[in-house]
Structure formats: C-alpha cells, structure tokens
Amino acid sequence: MAGRRAEGSEAPWTPSTVLVTGGAGFIGSHACVDLLDHGYEVIVVDNYSNSAQQVFARIERIAGRFVGAVYELDIRDRRALSAVFDRHSVDAVVHFAAHKAGGRSTRMPIEYYDANVGGTTALLGAMHDHGVHRLVYPSSCAVYGDAGHGPLDETTPPRPTTPYAASKWICEQILADVCHRHPEYSVLCLRYSTPAGAHPSGQLGQDPHAMPGFLMPYLAQVADGRRERLEVFGADYPTHDGTAIRDYLHVMDVVEAHRLALDRLGDEPGMRVFNLGTGEGRSVLDLVAAFSSACGRSIPYEIGPRRQGDVTELVLDSTAVRRAWGWRPTRTLADLCRDAWRFQRLSPNGYADAL
Ligand SMILES: O=c1ccn([C@@H]2O[C@H](COP(=O)(O)OP(=O)(O)O[C@H]3O[C@H](CO)[C@H](O)[C@H](O)[C@H]3O)[C@@H](O)[C@H]2O)c(=O)[nH]1
C-alpha cells in the first residue's frame, strides 16, 4: 500500500488514492470536492440509484480538478468492484454507498439489508482480495435508537429502531469481527448526526430523486414554492414544542471529519468508533423557523402523524473525536440553512438544471 509517506520518512501515513463509494450522492459528492481540494486522487463508484451523473461536472468545476475515474456499478457486484481494484492502486476506501432513509427502510427491509449489508460485505471481499485494509465507514447516530435526552456518547448501547439503523449497526459488528480476525485492518466508523446544508458555492447540495424524504430538502422546496407545505411528522413528542429533536450537522463539517479519518487510518490498526455531532438539539419547528429566517419567507406546514421508526431525540456528544483529532463543527445552523437555500435557488430542479 503506497499512501503518501515517503520512503524512510517519519511523516505519518496518509492515503494518496481514495476510493469513494457513493461518490455521486449527497455526502459523497461533497467529500469528493474536499478530497480533491486537499490533493487526493479520487476514484468513484456509484449506481446513481439516488444520485445523478451531472454532479461530476459541478464537483470538477468547484475543485478545479477531475475525479480520477468514475465507474457505474452496484456496490453488491463484487466482480465489478474487483475490476476497479485491479485497475487502480487504492490506498483507502470511504464507503458512502447505501440506502439511508430510516422511515422508508421500515417498508423495504429486504432492499435495505441487501444494499447496506450485502454491499458492505461485497466491498470488504474485493478489498481483502486486493490487500486494501483501510476503510472509513459512515455509520449513523440512528444506531442508538430511542436512547433518551441529552448528547449521547459512544458508550451508549446501540438499539436500532429501523432496518436502516440496524443495517448500519450490523455493518459495524462485521467490521469489528474483520478487524479482530485480521489485525492488518484499520477501520474508522463515524456515527454522525443528521447531515444537512450544502456546499457554500451553492453548486452542490441534497438532490434526492422524487419526493424528498428528508427535512432539509423538503423545507427548501416548500420555501421555493415547488411544494405546497411541509408535513411535520408528529407533534406529540415529549419535547419543548412536541416535535422531534435532531442534531443537524453541516455537510462540510461531516466531510472534513472523513478526511481527518482517512489521514488517521495509518495511526493504529483495529477499529475505532467516533460520534460526529454539534451536541445541540433542534426540533422540527426550530428548523422551520431557522430556515424561514435564512430565506426570508414563511414556510407553511401542517402537523401529521409520526413517521414509523422515528425517535424523540438524537443528539450526539463528539468529545472523543475532538480530543483525538481536534475535530469540531465550525458551521452554525444559520450557515446550514443559508447554504441549503443557496443551492435550492441556484438549482431549483436539482442537478437537472444546467449551471
Ligand atoms: O417531511 C418531513 C421530513 C422529516 N421530518 C422530521 O424531521 C426530522 C429529521 O428527519 P430527516 O429524515 O431529515 O433525518 P433523520 O434524522 O431521520 O435521518 C438522517 O439522519 C440520520 C441520523 O440521524 C441518518 O443518518 C439518515 O441517513 C439521515 O437521513 C425527523 O424528526 C423527521 O420526522 C418531518 O417532520 N417532515
């Protein structure tokens, strides 16, 4: 494995060539820009199941550099993945490719386990065959389930409430077993809170296919008049205004943590798990108010029933990663709303719009 440590040098190992699975997706595309900006070679695999090929022109325009190669393939296709590892000398992998909507996963458990667990084992098989042992694995605060009030740290026992969350927790356990059996592996699992926002250029953002299931793109589309009103999923939670509380984390803070993680893969073998969050909880109605002030428009909403699998509160304590790497989120909720709104204004129909 090459990495970026010069022969005989005492400088820490850092990867040169990174394979980003799901690199056309929401977090993956922002990670590509950040990695290109910091001098990495980036290879992407994606099947465009919830993303669009047009994103690469935008990534390259922002970064001023090209993604090294892009392969359209399904992450479960181990043979196709092997061909990618045959062609490129990959130092480390960031594995974003997954289905990610907790509520939807309760209606499609087989698809979720197949893509998320089957995709991860296919990837691990191809990595193993090619001697690639370094992985950053995006997990989720959803693994903690209904763990109660206040910021949760990594010692909180996982109790997933949806197939999506369970699939992330199962993958973490698979990775722990792999690291236990094969001491040459180095894996960093990042459990992060609800990612939102957009690239500050306004050229990249969250562009879900069809109806956005997530709060932030839905808010943006309502503010822009593309949708009539937001449906708030439940106002009978035991919170200050009855709506559920999440810890909204700017996508640029998320991807910066992934880059730090990549550089830390060389520090020690085995598996480490870190939370990424702001430690601050906001209700759905808090988000409506923050977005409304960012865009200067009122956002109509109505109260609907709870969404299956949702929990009252998920807020993360990131003290461990701050102590280990000095990572802390630097963007505010106002930044997050402003950036998401800029993306919506520049691309009201998502990546289908030419910029
Ligand atoms: O139309 C909507 C959409 C969402 N919500 C509410 O808004 C909050 C946030 O919901 P999102 O779907 O935007 O985000 P989640 O926190 O449910 O899920 C996100 O964050 C998770 C971690 O919390 C996982 O990482 C997951 O993949 C990611 O999409 C929830 O209380 C949800 O019920 C609404 O009221 N109306």
mmCIF file of C-alpha atoms and ligand atoms in Angstrom:
data_model
loop_
_atom_site.group_PDB
_atom_site.id
_atom_site.type_symbol
_atom_site.label_atom_id
_atom_site.label_comp_id
_atom_site.label_asym_id
_atom_site.label_seq_id
_atom_site.Cartn_x
_atom_site.Cartn_y
_atom_site.Cartn_z
ATOM 1 C CA MET A 1 0.000 0.000 0.000
ATOM 2 C CA ALA A 2 1.544 3.264 -1.146
ATOM 3 C CA GLY A 3 -0.082 6.122 0.752
ATOM 4 C CA ARG A 4 1.779 9.397 0.954
ATOM 5 C CA ARG A 5 4.614 8.575 3.338
ATOM 6 C CA ALA A 6 7.996 8.999 1.644
ATOM 7 C CA GLU A 7 10.439 6.083 1.882
ATOM 8 C CA GLY A 8 12.214 6.184 5.258
ATOM 9 C CA SER A 9 10.228 9.262 6.292
ATOM 10 C CA GLU A 10 8.898 9.714 9.817
ATOM 11 C CA ALA A 11 5.905 11.659 8.471
ATOM 12 C CA PRO A 12 2.565 9.972 9.188
ATOM 13 C CA TRP A 13 0.961 7.745 6.563
ATOM 14 C CA THR A 14 -1.780 9.388 4.547
ATOM 15 C CA PRO A 15 -3.584 7.902 1.566
ATOM 16 C CA SER A 16 -2.915 9.143 -1.975
ATOM 17 C CA THR A 17 -5.681 7.357 -3.844
ATOM 18 C CA VAL A 18 -9.068 7.048 -2.198
ATOM 19 C CA LEU A 19 -11.993 5.018 -3.492
ATOM 20 C CA VAL A 20 -15.263 6.793 -2.650
ATOM 21 C CA THR A 21 -18.298 4.538 -2.965
ATOM 22 C CA GLY A 22 -21.497 6.506 -3.488
ATOM 23 C CA GLY A 23 -19.374 9.468 -4.578
ATOM 24 C CA ALA A 24 -22.217 10.983 -6.614
ATOM 25 C CA GLY A 25 -24.536 11.122 -3.592
ATOM 26 C CA PHE A 26 -25.167 13.912 -1.119
ATOM 27 C CA ILE A 27 -22.286 13.431 1.300
ATOM 28 C CA GLY A 28 -20.124 11.558 -1.224
ATOM 29 C CA SER A 29 -20.104 14.435 -3.718
ATOM 30 C CA HIS A 30 -19.110 16.956 -1.027
ATOM 31 C CA ALA A 31 -16.392 14.538 0.128
ATOM 32 C CA CYS A 32 -15.053 14.328 -3.439
ATOM 33 C CA VAL A 33 -14.673 18.122 -3.583
ATOM 34 C CA ASP A 34 -12.988 18.242 -0.195
ATOM 35 C CA LEU A 35 -10.573 15.409 -1.070
ATOM 36 C CA LEU A 36 -9.709 16.917 -4.468
ATOM 37 C CA ASP A 37 -9.172 20.280 -2.759
ATOM 38 C CA HIS A 38 -6.670 18.617 -0.458
ATOM 39 C CA GLY A 39 -4.643 16.857 -3.134
ATOM 40 C CA TYR A 40 -6.008 13.313 -3.036
ATOM 41 C CA GLU A 41 -6.636 11.208 -6.128
ATOM 42 C CA VAL A 42 -10.299 10.226 -6.063
ATOM 43 C CA ILE A 43 -11.924 7.206 -7.701
ATOM 44 C CA VAL A 44 -15.707 6.914 -7.521
ATOM 45 C CA VAL A 45 -18.148 4.037 -7.846
ATOM 46 C CA ASP A 46 -21.880 4.751 -7.866
ATOM 47 C CA ASN A 47 -25.001 3.200 -9.363
ATOM 48 C CA TYR A 48 -26.951 6.508 -9.414
ATOM 49 C CA SER A 49 -29.869 4.945 -7.548
ATOM 50 C CA ASN A 50 -30.354 8.236 -5.674
ATOM 51 C CA SER A 51 -27.842 10.489 -7.415
ATOM 52 C CA ALA A 52 -27.010 11.910 -10.828
ATOM 53 C CA GLN A 53 -24.042 11.763 -13.145
ATOM 54 C CA GLN A 54 -24.279 15.531 -13.760
ATOM 55 C CA VAL A 55 -22.827 16.082 -10.303
ATOM 56 C CA PHE A 56 -19.307 15.373 -11.567
ATOM 57 C CA ALA A 57 -19.208 18.469 -13.778
ATOM 58 C CA ARG A 58 -20.065 20.509 -10.693
ATOM 59 C CA ILE A 59 -17.525 18.726 -8.487
ATOM 60 C CA GLU A 60 -14.824 19.378 -11.064
ATOM 61 C CA ARG A 61 -15.811 22.996 -11.535
ATOM 62 C CA ILE A 62 -15.610 23.695 -7.796
ATOM 63 C CA ALA A 63 -12.398 21.741 -7.216
ATOM 64 C CA GLY A 64 -10.687 22.769 -10.459
ATOM 65 C CA ARG A 65 -9.565 19.139 -10.806
ATOM 66 C CA PHE A 66 -11.008 15.950 -12.208
ATOM 67 C CA VAL A 67 -12.153 12.887 -10.332
ATOM 68 C CA GLY A 68 -9.633 10.245 -11.465
ATOM 69 C CA ALA A 69 -12.231 7.744 -12.666
ATOM 70 C CA VAL A 70 -15.930 7.085 -12.216
ATOM 71 C CA TYR A 71 -17.462 3.621 -12.503
ATOM 72 C CA GLU A 72 -21.176 2.962 -12.704
ATOM 73 C CA LEU A 73 -21.693 -0.186 -10.736
ATOM 74 C CA ASP A 74 -23.756 -1.691 -7.951
ATOM 75 C CA ILE A 75 -21.862 -1.977 -4.701
ATOM 76 C CA ARG A 76 -23.106 -5.567 -4.332
ATOM 77 C CA ASP A 77 -21.277 -6.554 -7.542
ATOM 78 C CA ARG A 78 -18.035 -7.922 -6.132
ATOM 79 C CA ARG A 79 -16.625 -8.823 -9.542
ATOM 80 C CA ALA A 80 -17.132 -5.319 -10.890
ATOM 81 C CA LEU A 81 -15.594 -3.882 -7.717
ATOM 82 C CA SER A 82 -12.618 -6.217 -8.105
ATOM 83 C CA ALA A 83 -12.043 -4.878 -11.603
ATOM 84 C CA VAL A 84 -11.820 -1.363 -10.126
ATOM 85 C CA PHE A 85 -9.232 -2.508 -7.571
ATOM 86 C CA ASP A 86 -7.345 -4.270 -10.409
ATOM 87 C CA ARG A 87 -7.089 -1.006 -12.337
ATOM 88 C CA HIS A 88 -6.225 1.391 -9.509
ATOM 89 C CA SER A 89 -3.805 1.269 -6.653
ATOM 90 C CA VAL A 90 -6.289 2.196 -3.941
ATOM 91 C CA ASP A 91 -4.859 3.139 -0.523
ATOM 92 C CA ALA A 92 -8.106 3.539 1.381
ATOM 93 C CA VAL A 93 -11.873 3.455 0.911
ATOM 94 C CA VAL A 94 -14.711 5.667 2.157
ATOM 95 C CA HIS A 95 -17.916 3.688 1.842
ATOM 96 C CA PHE A 96 -20.898 6.036 1.466
ATOM 97 C CA ALA A 97 -22.923 3.868 -0.938
ATOM 98 C CA ALA A 98 -26.052 2.861 0.971
ATOM 99 C CA HIS A 99 -29.770 3.402 1.310
ATOM 100 C CA LYS A 100 -30.285 5.984 4.041
ATOM 101 C CA ALA A 101 -33.902 6.727 4.870
ATOM 102 C CA GLY A 102 -34.963 5.206 8.179
ATOM 103 C CA GLY A 103 -38.719 5.561 7.622
ATOM 104 C CA ARG A 104 -38.561 4.082 4.120
ATOM 105 C CA SER A 105 -36.473 1.171 5.399
ATOM 106 C CA THR A 106 -39.386 0.031 7.577
ATOM 107 C CA ARG A 107 -41.342 -0.570 4.342
ATOM 108 C CA MET A 108 -38.413 -2.105 2.399
ATOM 109 C CA PRO A 109 -36.307 -4.091 4.874
ATOM 110 C CA ILE A 110 -35.033 -6.630 2.357
ATOM 111 C CA GLU A 111 -33.769 -3.924 -0.022
ATOM 112 C CA TYR A 112 -32.087 -2.075 2.844
ATOM 113 C CA TYR A 113 -30.290 -5.084 4.280
ATOM 114 C CA ASP A 114 -29.342 -6.259 0.801
ATOM 115 C CA ALA A 115 -27.806 -2.938 -0.281
ATOM 116 C CA ASN A 116 -26.317 -1.881 3.032
ATOM 117 C CA VAL A 117 -25.119 -5.175 4.493
ATOM 118 C CA GLY A 118 -24.671 -7.058 1.194
ATOM 119 C CA GLY A 119 -22.943 -4.020 -0.316
ATOM 120 C CA THR A 120 -20.533 -3.778 2.592
ATOM 121 C CA THR A 121 -19.589 -7.461 2.550
ATOM 122 C CA ALA A 122 -19.073 -7.365 -1.241
ATOM 123 C CA LEU A 123 -16.821 -4.337 -0.821
ATOM 124 C CA LEU A 124 -14.888 -5.982 2.019
ATOM 125 C CA GLY A 125 -14.417 -9.101 -0.117
ATOM 126 C CA ALA A 126 -12.992 -7.095 -3.005
ATOM 127 C CA MET A 127 -10.788 -5.026 -0.664
ATOM 128 C CA HIS A 128 -9.495 -8.177 1.016
ATOM 129 C CA ASP A 129 -8.670 -9.836 -2.306
ATOM 130 C CA HIS A 130 -6.604 -6.786 -3.238
ATOM 131 C CA GLY A 131 -4.817 -6.185 0.054
ATOM 132 C CA VAL A 132 -6.660 -2.942 0.790
ATOM 133 C CA HIS A 133 -7.169 -2.795 4.549
ATOM 134 C CA ARG A 134 -8.065 0.785 5.321
ATOM 135 C CA LEU A 135 -11.649 1.923 5.484
ATOM 136 C CA VAL A 136 -13.682 4.855 6.729
ATOM 137 C CA TYR A 137 -17.200 3.641 7.401
ATOM 138 C CA PRO A 138 -20.025 6.194 7.686
ATOM 139 C CA SER A 139 -22.386 4.933 10.346
ATOM 140 C CA SER A 140 -25.194 6.878 11.985
ATOM 141 C CA CYS A 141 -26.492 8.154 15.295
ATOM 142 C CA ALA A 142 -29.589 6.164 14.319
ATOM 143 C CA VAL A 143 -27.826 3.076 15.742
ATOM 144 C CA TYR A 144 -28.524 4.439 19.270
ATOM 145 C CA GLY A 145 -32.297 4.379 18.729
ATOM 146 C CA ASP A 146 -34.522 5.873 21.402
ATOM 147 C CA ALA A 147 -31.732 6.458 23.912
ATOM 148 C CA GLY A 148 -33.254 9.421 25.678
ATOM 149 C CA HIS A 149 -32.468 13.051 26.321
ATOM 150 C CA GLY A 150 -29.138 14.836 26.011
ATOM 151 C CA PRO A 151 -25.965 14.332 23.990
ATOM 152 C CA LEU A 152 -25.091 10.648 23.621
ATOM 153 C CA ASP A 153 -21.516 9.446 23.669
ATOM 154 C CA GLU A 154 -20.050 6.302 22.095
ATOM 155 C CA THR A 155 -20.678 4.192 25.225
ATOM 156 C CA THR A 156 -24.464 4.424 24.667
ATOM 157 C CA PRO A 157 -25.680 0.885 23.875
ATOM 158 C CA PRO A 158 -26.966 0.634 20.271
ATOM 159 C CA ARG A 159 -30.677 -0.186 19.993
ATOM 160 C CA PRO A 160 -31.712 0.476 16.377
ATOM 161 C CA THR A 161 -35.394 1.158 15.692
ATOM 162 C CA THR A 162 -35.384 0.777 11.887
ATOM 163 C CA PRO A 163 -33.901 -1.668 9.358
ATOM 164 C CA TYR A 164 -31.701 1.209 8.127
ATOM 165 C CA ALA A 165 -30.246 1.776 11.598
ATOM 166 C CA ALA A 166 -29.937 -1.973 12.168
ATOM 167 C CA SER A 167 -28.084 -2.366 8.858
ATOM 168 C CA LYS A 168 -25.527 0.239 9.996
ATOM 169 C CA TRP A 169 -25.102 -1.483 13.352
ATOM 170 C CA ILE A 170 -24.746 -4.907 11.695
ATOM 171 C CA CYS A 171 -22.029 -3.493 9.426
ATOM 172 C CA GLU A 172 -20.192 -2.070 12.406
ATOM 173 C CA GLN A 173 -20.211 -5.530 14.001
ATOM 174 C CA ILE A 174 -18.999 -7.141 10.767
ATOM 175 C CA LEU A 175 -16.155 -4.632 10.627
ATOM 176 C CA ALA A 176 -15.251 -5.305 14.266
ATOM 177 C CA ASP A 177 -15.083 -9.044 13.502
ATOM 178 C CA VAL A 178 -12.924 -8.435 10.416
ATOM 179 C CA CYS A 179 -10.524 -6.250 12.432
ATOM 180 C CA HIS A 180 -10.408 -8.851 15.191
ATOM 181 C CA ARG A 181 -9.536 -11.676 12.786
ATOM 182 C CA HIS A 182 -7.240 -9.634 10.509
ATOM 183 C CA PRO A 183 -5.014 -7.310 12.545
ATOM 184 C CA GLU A 184 -3.718 -5.563 9.424
ATOM 185 C CA TYR A 185 -7.084 -3.752 9.040
ATOM 186 C CA SER A 186 -7.633 -0.204 10.179
ATOM 187 C CA VAL A 187 -11.266 0.923 10.220
ATOM 188 C CA LEU A 188 -12.804 4.147 11.448
ATOM 189 C CA CYS A 189 -16.564 4.192 11.979
ATOM 190 C CA LEU A 190 -18.120 7.642 12.139
ATOM 191 C CA ARG A 191 -21.582 7.751 13.667
ATOM 192 C CA TYR A 192 -22.943 11.059 12.619
ATOM 193 C CA SER A 193 -25.979 13.078 13.397
ATOM 194 C CA THR A 194 -28.440 14.345 10.778
ATOM 195 C CA PRO A 195 -26.392 15.755 7.869
ATOM 196 C CA ALA A 196 -27.792 18.780 6.044
ATOM 197 C CA GLY A 197 -26.773 22.005 4.326
ATOM 198 C CA ALA A 198 -24.869 22.307 1.073
ATOM 199 C CA HIS A 199 -21.555 23.356 -0.408
ATOM 200 C CA PRO A 200 -21.090 27.126 0.189
ATOM 201 C CA SER A 201 -20.771 27.678 -3.580
ATOM 202 C CA GLY A 202 -24.411 26.636 -3.908
ATOM 203 C CA GLN A 203 -23.449 24.235 -6.700
ATOM 204 C CA LEU A 204 -23.694 21.017 -4.679
ATOM 205 C CA GLY A 205 -26.439 20.025 -2.309
ATOM 206 C CA GLN A 206 -29.026 17.432 -1.453
ATOM 207 C CA ASP A 207 -30.839 16.416 -4.624
ATOM 208 C CA PRO A 208 -32.989 13.409 -3.790
ATOM 209 C CA HIS A 209 -34.761 11.565 -6.574
ATOM 210 C CA ALA A 210 -38.513 12.033 -6.471
ATOM 211 C CA MET A 211 -40.110 13.225 -3.235
ATOM 212 C CA PRO A 212 -37.520 14.303 -0.683
ATOM 213 C CA GLY A 213 -37.984 12.192 2.434
ATOM 214 C CA PHE A 214 -35.594 14.358 4.441
ATOM 215 C CA LEU A 215 -36.452 17.512 6.279
ATOM 216 C CA MET A 216 -33.953 19.980 4.827
ATOM 217 C CA PRO A 217 -34.553 19.480 1.077
ATOM 218 C CA TYR A 218 -38.270 19.393 1.738
ATOM 219 C CA LEU A 219 -38.117 22.715 3.595
ATOM 220 C CA ALA A 220 -36.123 24.233 0.734
ATOM 221 C CA GLN A 221 -38.643 23.062 -1.846
ATOM 222 C CA VAL A 222 -41.577 24.409 0.160
ATOM 223 C CA ALA A 223 -39.793 27.767 0.602
ATOM 224 C CA ASP A 224 -39.213 27.856 -3.153
ATOM 225 C CA GLY A 225 -42.876 27.164 -3.940
ATOM 226 C CA ARG A 226 -42.149 23.783 -5.516
ATOM 227 C CA ARG A 227 -44.204 22.084 -2.797
ATOM 228 C CA GLU A 228 -47.224 23.446 -1.012
ATOM 229 C CA ARG A 229 -46.430 22.730 2.607
ATOM 230 C CA LEU A 230 -44.267 20.704 4.931
ATOM 231 C CA GLU A 231 -45.821 17.838 6.807
ATOM 232 C CA VAL A 232 -44.386 17.747 10.320
ATOM 233 C CA PHE A 233 -44.137 14.109 11.350
ATOM 234 C CA GLY A 234 -45.640 14.184 14.814
ATOM 235 C CA ALA A 235 -46.212 16.960 17.363
ATOM 236 C CA ASP A 236 -46.866 14.714 20.351
ATOM 237 C CA TYR A 237 -43.259 14.012 21.322
ATOM 238 C CA PRO A 238 -42.165 14.925 24.868
ATOM 239 C CA THR A 239 -40.114 17.936 23.692
ATOM 240 C CA HIS A 240 -40.423 21.720 24.156
ATOM 241 C CA ASP A 241 -42.796 22.095 21.184
ATOM 242 C CA GLY A 242 -43.910 18.493 20.667
ATOM 243 C CA THR A 243 -41.803 17.879 17.537
ATOM 244 C CA ALA A 244 -38.831 15.518 17.327
ATOM 245 C CA ILE A 245 -35.308 16.723 18.079
ATOM 246 C CA ARG A 246 -32.216 16.091 15.941
ATOM 247 C CA ASP A 247 -28.665 17.385 15.842
ATOM 248 C CA TYR A 248 -28.260 18.961 12.391
ATOM 249 C CA LEU A 249 -24.678 18.873 11.174
ATOM 250 C CA HIS A 250 -23.382 20.822 8.178
ATOM 251 C CA VAL A 251 -22.283 18.501 5.375
ATOM 252 C CA MET A 252 -18.939 20.352 5.070
ATOM 253 C CA ASP A 253 -18.199 19.595 8.725
ATOM 254 C CA VAL A 254 -19.097 15.962 8.017
ATOM 255 C CA VAL A 255 -16.736 15.628 5.051
ATOM 256 C CA GLU A 256 -13.875 17.379 6.825
ATOM 257 C CA ALA A 257 -14.133 14.722 9.532
ATOM 258 C CA HIS A 258 -13.930 11.999 6.882
ATOM 259 C CA ARG A 259 -10.723 13.486 5.511
ATOM 260 C CA LEU A 260 -9.216 13.614 9.005
ATOM 261 C CA ALA A 261 -10.299 10.000 9.469
ATOM 262 C CA LEU A 262 -8.579 8.951 6.238
ATOM 263 C CA ASP A 263 -5.348 10.513 7.432
ATOM 264 C CA ARG A 264 -5.709 8.796 10.817
ATOM 265 C CA LEU A 265 -6.173 5.310 9.382
ATOM 266 C CA GLY A 266 -2.415 4.837 9.493
ATOM 267 C CA ASP A 267 -2.173 5.657 13.209
ATOM 268 C CA GLU A 268 -3.149 2.289 14.591
ATOM 269 C CA PRO A 269 -4.719 -0.959 13.407
ATOM 270 C CA GLY A 270 -8.133 -2.194 14.501
ATOM 271 C CA MET A 271 -11.477 -0.499 14.648
ATOM 272 C CA ARG A 272 -12.321 2.806 16.283
ATOM 273 C CA VAL A 273 -15.748 4.441 16.563
ATOM 274 C CA PHE A 274 -16.415 8.162 16.890
ATOM 275 C CA ASN A 275 -19.542 10.300 17.061
ATOM 276 C CA LEU A 276 -19.834 13.437 14.933
ATOM 277 C CA GLY A 277 -22.392 15.989 16.006
ATOM 278 C CA THR A 278 -22.841 19.505 17.311
ATOM 279 C CA GLY A 279 -24.237 18.487 20.711
ATOM 280 C CA GLU A 280 -27.179 20.835 20.119
ATOM 281 C CA GLY A 281 -30.700 19.561 19.615
ATOM 282 C CA ARG A 282 -33.242 21.335 17.398
ATOM 283 C CA SER A 283 -36.866 20.443 16.921
ATOM 284 C CA VAL A 284 -38.552 20.254 13.517
ATOM 285 C CA LEU A 285 -40.280 23.565 14.276
ATOM 286 C CA ASP A 286 -36.926 25.114 15.279
ATOM 287 C CA LEU A 287 -35.698 24.134 11.805
ATOM 288 C CA VAL A 288 -38.760 25.628 10.168
ATOM 289 C CA ALA A 289 -38.051 28.920 11.982
ATOM 290 C CA ALA A 290 -34.309 28.884 11.168
ATOM 291 C CA PHE A 291 -34.940 28.126 7.505
ATOM 292 C CA SER A 292 -37.634 30.757 7.325
ATOM 293 C CA SER A 293 -35.245 33.439 8.560
ATOM 294 C CA ALA A 294 -32.491 32.238 6.176
ATOM 295 C CA CYS A 295 -34.746 32.552 3.136
ATOM 296 C CA GLY A 296 -36.910 35.459 4.319
ATOM 297 C CA ARG A 297 -40.129 33.580 3.576
ATOM 298 C CA SER A 298 -42.722 31.925 5.709
ATOM 299 C CA ILE A 299 -42.922 28.159 5.420
ATOM 300 C CA PRO A 300 -46.420 26.679 5.561
ATOM 301 C CA TYR A 301 -46.674 23.424 7.459
ATOM 302 C CA GLU A 302 -49.245 21.056 8.861
ATOM 303 C CA ILE A 303 -48.972 18.514 11.621
ATOM 304 C CA GLY A 304 -49.209 14.899 10.519
ATOM 305 C CA PRO A 305 -48.715 11.562 12.245
ATOM 306 C CA ARG A 306 -45.344 10.305 13.452
ATOM 307 C CA ARG A 307 -43.121 8.587 10.892
ATOM 308 C CA GLN A 308 -42.511 4.899 11.636
ATOM 309 C CA GLY A 309 -39.169 4.254 13.318
ATOM 310 C CA ASP A 310 -38.552 7.908 14.302
ATOM 311 C CA VAL A 311 -37.383 8.557 17.844
ATOM 312 C CA THR A 312 -37.925 11.565 20.117
ATOM 313 C CA GLU A 313 -34.389 12.856 20.225
ATOM 314 C CA LEU A 314 -30.947 12.131 18.740
ATOM 315 C CA VAL A 315 -28.156 14.485 19.761
ATOM 316 C CA LEU A 316 -24.501 13.498 19.790
ATOM 317 C CA ASP A 317 -21.592 14.162 22.106
ATOM 318 C CA SER A 318 -18.413 14.444 19.997
ATOM 319 C CA THR A 319 -15.942 14.981 22.829
ATOM 320 C CA ALA A 320 -13.961 11.854 21.893
ATOM 321 C CA VAL A 321 -13.201 12.926 18.333
ATOM 322 C CA ARG A 322 -12.423 16.450 19.445
ATOM 323 C CA ARG A 323 -9.869 15.121 21.917
ATOM 324 C CA ALA A 324 -8.425 12.643 19.409
ATOM 325 C CA TRP A 325 -8.176 14.808 16.280
ATOM 326 C CA GLY A 326 -9.256 18.292 17.254
ATOM 327 C CA TRP A 327 -12.374 17.995 15.049
ATOM 328 C CA ARG A 328 -15.329 20.142 15.948
ATOM 329 C CA PRO A 329 -18.120 21.518 13.779
ATOM 330 C CA THR A 330 -17.452 25.102 12.724
ATOM 331 C CA ARG A 331 -20.706 25.922 10.864
ATOM 332 C CA THR A 332 -23.829 27.192 12.591
ATOM 333 C CA LEU A 333 -27.446 26.270 11.962
ATOM 334 C CA ALA A 334 -27.816 29.628 10.170
ATOM 335 C CA ASP A 335 -24.892 28.678 7.854
ATOM 336 C CA LEU A 336 -26.508 25.337 7.183
ATOM 337 C CA CYS A 337 -29.870 26.867 6.244
ATOM 338 C CA ARG A 338 -28.292 29.656 4.184
ATOM 339 C CA ASP A 339 -26.191 27.169 2.164
ATOM 340 C CA ALA A 340 -29.126 24.809 1.575
ATOM 341 C CA TRP A 341 -31.225 27.768 0.414
ATOM 342 C CA ARG A 342 -28.489 28.973 -1.949
ATOM 343 C CA PHE A 343 -28.378 25.530 -3.563
ATOM 344 C CA GLN A 344 -32.156 25.499 -3.912
ATOM 345 C CA ARG A 345 -32.163 28.936 -5.550
ATOM 346 C CA LEU A 346 -29.360 28.098 -7.990
ATOM 347 C CA SER A 347 -30.742 24.669 -8.884
ATOM 348 C CA PRO A 348 -34.487 24.631 -8.194
ATOM 349 C CA ASN A 349 -34.784 21.316 -10.075
ATOM 350 C CA GLY A 350 -31.602 19.857 -8.634
ATOM 351 C CA TYR A 351 -28.857 18.605 -10.924
ATOM 352 C CA ALA A 352 -31.227 18.507 -13.862
ATOM 353 C CA ASP A 353 -30.601 22.290 -14.045
ATOM 354 C CA ALA A 354 -27.562 23.368 -16.014
ATOM 355 C CA LEU A 355 -25.406 25.850 -14.146
HETATM 356 O O1 LIG B 1 -41.069 15.853 5.598
HETATM 357 C C1 LIG B 1 -40.511 15.702 6.700
HETATM 358 C C2 LIG B 1 -39.241 15.101 6.826
HETATM 359 C C3 LIG B 1 -38.709 14.938 8.095
HETATM 360 N N1 LIG B 1 -39.382 15.354 9.193
HETATM 361 C C4 LIG B 1 -38.784 15.193 10.533
HETATM 362 O O2 LIG B 1 -37.546 15.868 10.519
HETATM 363 C C5 LIG B 1 -36.595 15.193 11.346
HETATM 364 C C6 LIG B 1 -35.369 14.878 10.525
HETATM 365 O O3 LIG B 1 -35.730 13.908 9.560
HETATM 366 P P1 LIG B 1 -34.767 13.552 8.342
HETATM 367 O O4 LIG B 1 -35.465 12.471 7.564
HETATM 368 O O5 LIG B 1 -34.337 14.769 7.630
HETATM 369 O O6 LIG B 1 -33.454 12.994 9.053
HETATM 370 P P2 LIG B 1 -33.249 11.748 10.024
HETATM 371 O O7 LIG B 1 -32.642 12.309 11.279
HETATM 372 O O8 LIG B 1 -34.462 10.919 10.168
HETATM 373 O O9 LIG B 1 -32.203 10.883 9.172
HETATM 374 C C7 LIG B 1 -30.947 11.428 8.779
HETATM 375 O O10 LIG B 1 -30.064 11.373 9.802
HETATM 376 C C8 LIG B 1 -29.929 10.050 10.302
HETATM 377 C C9 LIG B 1 -29.126 10.228 11.526
HETATM 378 O O11 LIG B 1 -29.944 10.937 12.436
HETATM 379 C C10 LIG B 1 -29.364 9.122 9.248
HETATM 380 O O12 LIG B 1 -28.012 9.385 9.016
HETATM 381 C C11 LIG B 1 -30.131 9.220 7.988
HETATM 382 O O13 LIG B 1 -29.466 8.546 6.939
HETATM 383 C C12 LIG B 1 -30.340 10.640 7.620
HETATM 384 O O14 LIG B 1 -31.182 10.763 6.511
HETATM 385 C C13 LIG B 1 -37.301 13.960 11.889
HETATM 386 O O15 LIG B 1 -37.792 14.250 13.147
HETATM 387 C C14 LIG B 1 -38.473 13.760 10.912
HETATM 388 O O16 LIG B 1 -39.585 13.141 11.465
HETATM 389 C C15 LIG B 1 -40.634 15.944 9.092
HETATM 390 O O17 LIG B 1 -41.250 16.306 10.085
HETATM 391 N N2 LIG B 1 -41.179 16.095 7.842
#
